[in-house]
CSV table of N, CA and C in Angstrom, one decimal:
chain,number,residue,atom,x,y,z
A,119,UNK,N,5.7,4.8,-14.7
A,119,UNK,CA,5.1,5.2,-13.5
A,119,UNK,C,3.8,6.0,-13.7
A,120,UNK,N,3.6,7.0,-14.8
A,120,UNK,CA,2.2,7.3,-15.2
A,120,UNK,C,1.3,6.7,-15.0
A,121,UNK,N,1.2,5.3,-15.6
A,121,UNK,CA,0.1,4.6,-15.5
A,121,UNK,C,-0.3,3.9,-14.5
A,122,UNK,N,0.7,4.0,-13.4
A,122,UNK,CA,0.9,3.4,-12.4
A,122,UNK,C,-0.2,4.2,-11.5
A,123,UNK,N,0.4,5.3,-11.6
A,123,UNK,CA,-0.3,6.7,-10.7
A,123,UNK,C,-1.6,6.9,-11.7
A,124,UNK,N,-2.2,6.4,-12.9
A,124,UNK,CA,-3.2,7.3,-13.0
A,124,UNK,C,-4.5,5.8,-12.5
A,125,UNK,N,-3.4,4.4,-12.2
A,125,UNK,CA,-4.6,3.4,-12.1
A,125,UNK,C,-5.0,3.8,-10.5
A,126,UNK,N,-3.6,4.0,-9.6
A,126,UNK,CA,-3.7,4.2,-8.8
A,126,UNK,C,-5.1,5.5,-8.2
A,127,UNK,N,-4.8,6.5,-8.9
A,127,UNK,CA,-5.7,7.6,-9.0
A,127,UNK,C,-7.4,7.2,-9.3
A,128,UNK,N,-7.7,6.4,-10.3
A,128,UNK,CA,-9.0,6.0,-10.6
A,128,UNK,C,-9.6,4.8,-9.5
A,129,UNK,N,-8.4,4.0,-8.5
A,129,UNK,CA,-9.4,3.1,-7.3
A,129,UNK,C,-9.6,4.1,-6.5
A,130,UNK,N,-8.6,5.1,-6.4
A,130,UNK,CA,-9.1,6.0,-5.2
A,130,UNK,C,-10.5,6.9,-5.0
A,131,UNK,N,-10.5,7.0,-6.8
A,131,UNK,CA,-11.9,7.7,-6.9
A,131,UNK,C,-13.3,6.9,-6.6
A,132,UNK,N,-13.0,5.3,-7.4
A,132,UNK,CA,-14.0,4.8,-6.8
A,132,UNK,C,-14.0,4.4,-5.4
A,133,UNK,N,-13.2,4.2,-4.5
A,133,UNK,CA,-12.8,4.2,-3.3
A,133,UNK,C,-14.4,5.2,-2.9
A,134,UNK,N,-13.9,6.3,-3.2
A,134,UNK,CA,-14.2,7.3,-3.0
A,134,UNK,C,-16.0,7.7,-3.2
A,135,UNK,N,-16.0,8.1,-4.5
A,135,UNK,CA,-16.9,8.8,-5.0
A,135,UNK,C,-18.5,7.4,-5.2
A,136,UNK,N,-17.3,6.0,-5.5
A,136,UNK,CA,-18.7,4.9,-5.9
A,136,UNK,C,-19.0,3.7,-4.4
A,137,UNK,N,-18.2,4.4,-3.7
A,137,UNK,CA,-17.7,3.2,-2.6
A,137,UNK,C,-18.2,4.0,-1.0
A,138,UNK,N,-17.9,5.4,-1.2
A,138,UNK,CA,-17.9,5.8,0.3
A,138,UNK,C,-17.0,6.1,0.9
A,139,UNK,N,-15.8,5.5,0.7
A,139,UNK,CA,-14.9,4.9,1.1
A,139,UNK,C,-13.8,6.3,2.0
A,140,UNK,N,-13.4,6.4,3.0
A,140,UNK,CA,-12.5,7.7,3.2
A,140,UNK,C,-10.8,7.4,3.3
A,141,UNK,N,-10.7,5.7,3.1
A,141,UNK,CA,-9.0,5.7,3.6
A,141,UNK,C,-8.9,3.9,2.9
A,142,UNK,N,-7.9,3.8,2.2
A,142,UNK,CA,-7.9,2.6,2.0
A,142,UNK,C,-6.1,1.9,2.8
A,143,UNK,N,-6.5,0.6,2.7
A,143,UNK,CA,-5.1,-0.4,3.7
A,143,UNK,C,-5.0,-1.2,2.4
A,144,UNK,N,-3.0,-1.4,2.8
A,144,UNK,CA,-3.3,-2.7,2.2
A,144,UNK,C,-1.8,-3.3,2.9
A,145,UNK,N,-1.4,-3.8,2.8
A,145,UNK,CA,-0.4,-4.7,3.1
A,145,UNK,C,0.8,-5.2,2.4
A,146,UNK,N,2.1,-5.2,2.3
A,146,UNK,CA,3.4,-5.4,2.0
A,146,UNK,C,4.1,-6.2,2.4
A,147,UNK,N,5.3,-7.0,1.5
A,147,UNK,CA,5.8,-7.4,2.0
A,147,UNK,C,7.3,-6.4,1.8
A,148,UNK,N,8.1,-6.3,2.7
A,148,UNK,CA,9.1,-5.7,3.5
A,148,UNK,C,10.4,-5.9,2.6
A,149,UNK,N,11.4,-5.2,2.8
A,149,UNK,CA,12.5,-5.3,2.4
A,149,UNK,C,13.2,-5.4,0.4
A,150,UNK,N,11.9,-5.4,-0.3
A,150,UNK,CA,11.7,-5.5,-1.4
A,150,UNK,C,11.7,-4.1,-2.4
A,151,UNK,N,11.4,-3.4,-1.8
A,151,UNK,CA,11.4,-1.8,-2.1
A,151,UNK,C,9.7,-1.3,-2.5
A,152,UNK,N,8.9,-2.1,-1.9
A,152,UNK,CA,7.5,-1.7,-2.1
A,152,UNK,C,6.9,-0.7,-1.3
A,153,UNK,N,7.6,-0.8,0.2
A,153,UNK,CA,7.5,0.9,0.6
A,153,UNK,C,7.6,2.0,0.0
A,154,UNK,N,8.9,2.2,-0.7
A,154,UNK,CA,9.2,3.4,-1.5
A,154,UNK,C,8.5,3.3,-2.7
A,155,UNK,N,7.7,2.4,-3.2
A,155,UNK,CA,6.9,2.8,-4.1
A,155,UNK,C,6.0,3.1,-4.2
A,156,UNK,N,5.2,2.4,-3.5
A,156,UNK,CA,3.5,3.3,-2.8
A,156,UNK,C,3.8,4.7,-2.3
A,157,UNK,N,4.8,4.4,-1.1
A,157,UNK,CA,5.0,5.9,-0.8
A,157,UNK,C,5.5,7.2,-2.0
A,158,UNK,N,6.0,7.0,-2.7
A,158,UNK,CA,5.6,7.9,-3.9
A,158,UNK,C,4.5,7.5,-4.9
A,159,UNK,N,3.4,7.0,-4.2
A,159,UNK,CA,2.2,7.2,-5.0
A,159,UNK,C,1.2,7.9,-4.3
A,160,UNK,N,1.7,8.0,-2.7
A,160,UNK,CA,1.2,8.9,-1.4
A,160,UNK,C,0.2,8.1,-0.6
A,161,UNK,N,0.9,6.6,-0.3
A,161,UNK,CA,0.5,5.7,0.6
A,161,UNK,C,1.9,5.9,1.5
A,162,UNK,N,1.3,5.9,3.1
A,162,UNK,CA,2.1,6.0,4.3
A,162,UNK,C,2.2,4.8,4.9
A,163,UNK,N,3.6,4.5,5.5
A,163,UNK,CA,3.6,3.4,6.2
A,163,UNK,C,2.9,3.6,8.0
A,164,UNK,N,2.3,2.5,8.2
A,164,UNK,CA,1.7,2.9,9.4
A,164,UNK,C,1.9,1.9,10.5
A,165,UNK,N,2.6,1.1,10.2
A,165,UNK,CA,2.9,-0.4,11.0
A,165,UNK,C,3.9,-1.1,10.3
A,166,UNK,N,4.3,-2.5,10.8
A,166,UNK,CA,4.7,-3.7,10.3
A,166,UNK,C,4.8,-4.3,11.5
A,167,UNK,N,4.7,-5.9,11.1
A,167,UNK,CA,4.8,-7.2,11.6
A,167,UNK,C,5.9,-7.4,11.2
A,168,UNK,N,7.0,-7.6,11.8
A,168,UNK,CA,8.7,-8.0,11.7
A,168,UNK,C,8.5,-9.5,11.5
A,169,UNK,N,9.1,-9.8,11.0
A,169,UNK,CA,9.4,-11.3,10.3
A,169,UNK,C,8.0,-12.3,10.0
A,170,UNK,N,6.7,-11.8,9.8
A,170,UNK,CA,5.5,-12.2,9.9
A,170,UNK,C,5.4,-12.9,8.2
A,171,UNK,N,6.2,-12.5,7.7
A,171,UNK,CA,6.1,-13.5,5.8
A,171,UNK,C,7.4,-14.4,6.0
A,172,UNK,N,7.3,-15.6,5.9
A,172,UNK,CA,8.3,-16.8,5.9
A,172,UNK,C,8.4,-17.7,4.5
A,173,UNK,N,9.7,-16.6,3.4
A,173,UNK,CA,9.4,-17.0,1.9
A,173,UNK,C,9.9,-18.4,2.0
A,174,UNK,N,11.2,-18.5,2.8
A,174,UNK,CA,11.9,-19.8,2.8
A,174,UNK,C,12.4,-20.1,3.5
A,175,UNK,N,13.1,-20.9,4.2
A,175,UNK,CA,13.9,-20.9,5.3
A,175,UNK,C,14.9,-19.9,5.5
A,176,UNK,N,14.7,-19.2,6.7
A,176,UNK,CA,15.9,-18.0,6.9
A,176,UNK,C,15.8,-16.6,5.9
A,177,UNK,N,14.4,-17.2,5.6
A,177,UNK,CA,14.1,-15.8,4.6
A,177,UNK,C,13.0,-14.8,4.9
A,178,UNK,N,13.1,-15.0,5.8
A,178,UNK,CA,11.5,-13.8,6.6
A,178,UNK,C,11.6,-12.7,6.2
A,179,UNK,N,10.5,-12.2,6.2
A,179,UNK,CA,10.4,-10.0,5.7
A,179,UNK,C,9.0,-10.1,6.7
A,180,UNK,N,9.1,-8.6,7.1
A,180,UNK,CA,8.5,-7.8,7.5
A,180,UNK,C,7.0,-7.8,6.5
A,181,UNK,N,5.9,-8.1,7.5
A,181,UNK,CA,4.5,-7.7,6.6
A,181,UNK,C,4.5,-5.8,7.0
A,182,UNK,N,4.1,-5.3,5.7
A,182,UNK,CA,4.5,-3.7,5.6
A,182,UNK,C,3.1,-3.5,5.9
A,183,UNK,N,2.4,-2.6,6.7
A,183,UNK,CA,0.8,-2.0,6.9
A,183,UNK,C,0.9,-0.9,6.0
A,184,UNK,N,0.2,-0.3,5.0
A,184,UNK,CA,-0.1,1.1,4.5
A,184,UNK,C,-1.2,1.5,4.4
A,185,UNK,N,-1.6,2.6,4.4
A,185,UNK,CA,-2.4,3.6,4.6
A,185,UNK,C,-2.8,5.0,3.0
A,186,UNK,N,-3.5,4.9,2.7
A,186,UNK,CA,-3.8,5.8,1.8
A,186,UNK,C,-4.9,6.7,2.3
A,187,UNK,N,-4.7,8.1,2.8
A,187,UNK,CA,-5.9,8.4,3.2
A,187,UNK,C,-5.4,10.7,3.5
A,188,UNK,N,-6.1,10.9,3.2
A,188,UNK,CA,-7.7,10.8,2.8
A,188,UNK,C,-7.9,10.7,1.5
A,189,UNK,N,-8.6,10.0,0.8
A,189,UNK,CA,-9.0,10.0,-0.5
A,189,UNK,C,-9.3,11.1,-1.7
């Protein structure tokens, strides 16, 4: 998870410092446990689309919205 958090750490900077940038998005898919791992990297859930990913038949997930911000 170190590396996880320090790659995480270095887009934010360019986000940030080379980009401008004050909040970054990105998108999930649901049910897979990718919420709870952004969110302990201090991305917040801010939305979802309920059954909006269709892996297979009868296998829909939730598209997850997150939020990293402020940089």
């Amino acid at each position: 998870m170190a590396s996880v958090r320090a790659l995480t750490n270095r887009a934010r900077e360019i986000a940030r410092d080379e980009m401008g940038l004050e909040q970054l998005h990105l998108a999930a898919r649901g049910g897979v446990g990718l919420e709870d791992f952004y969110g302990r990297l201090g991305w917040k859930e801010i939305g979802r689309w309920p059954g909006a990913l269709r892996l297979a038949p009868g296998g829909d997930r939730d598209e997850v919205l997150m939020l990293l911000a402020p940089l």
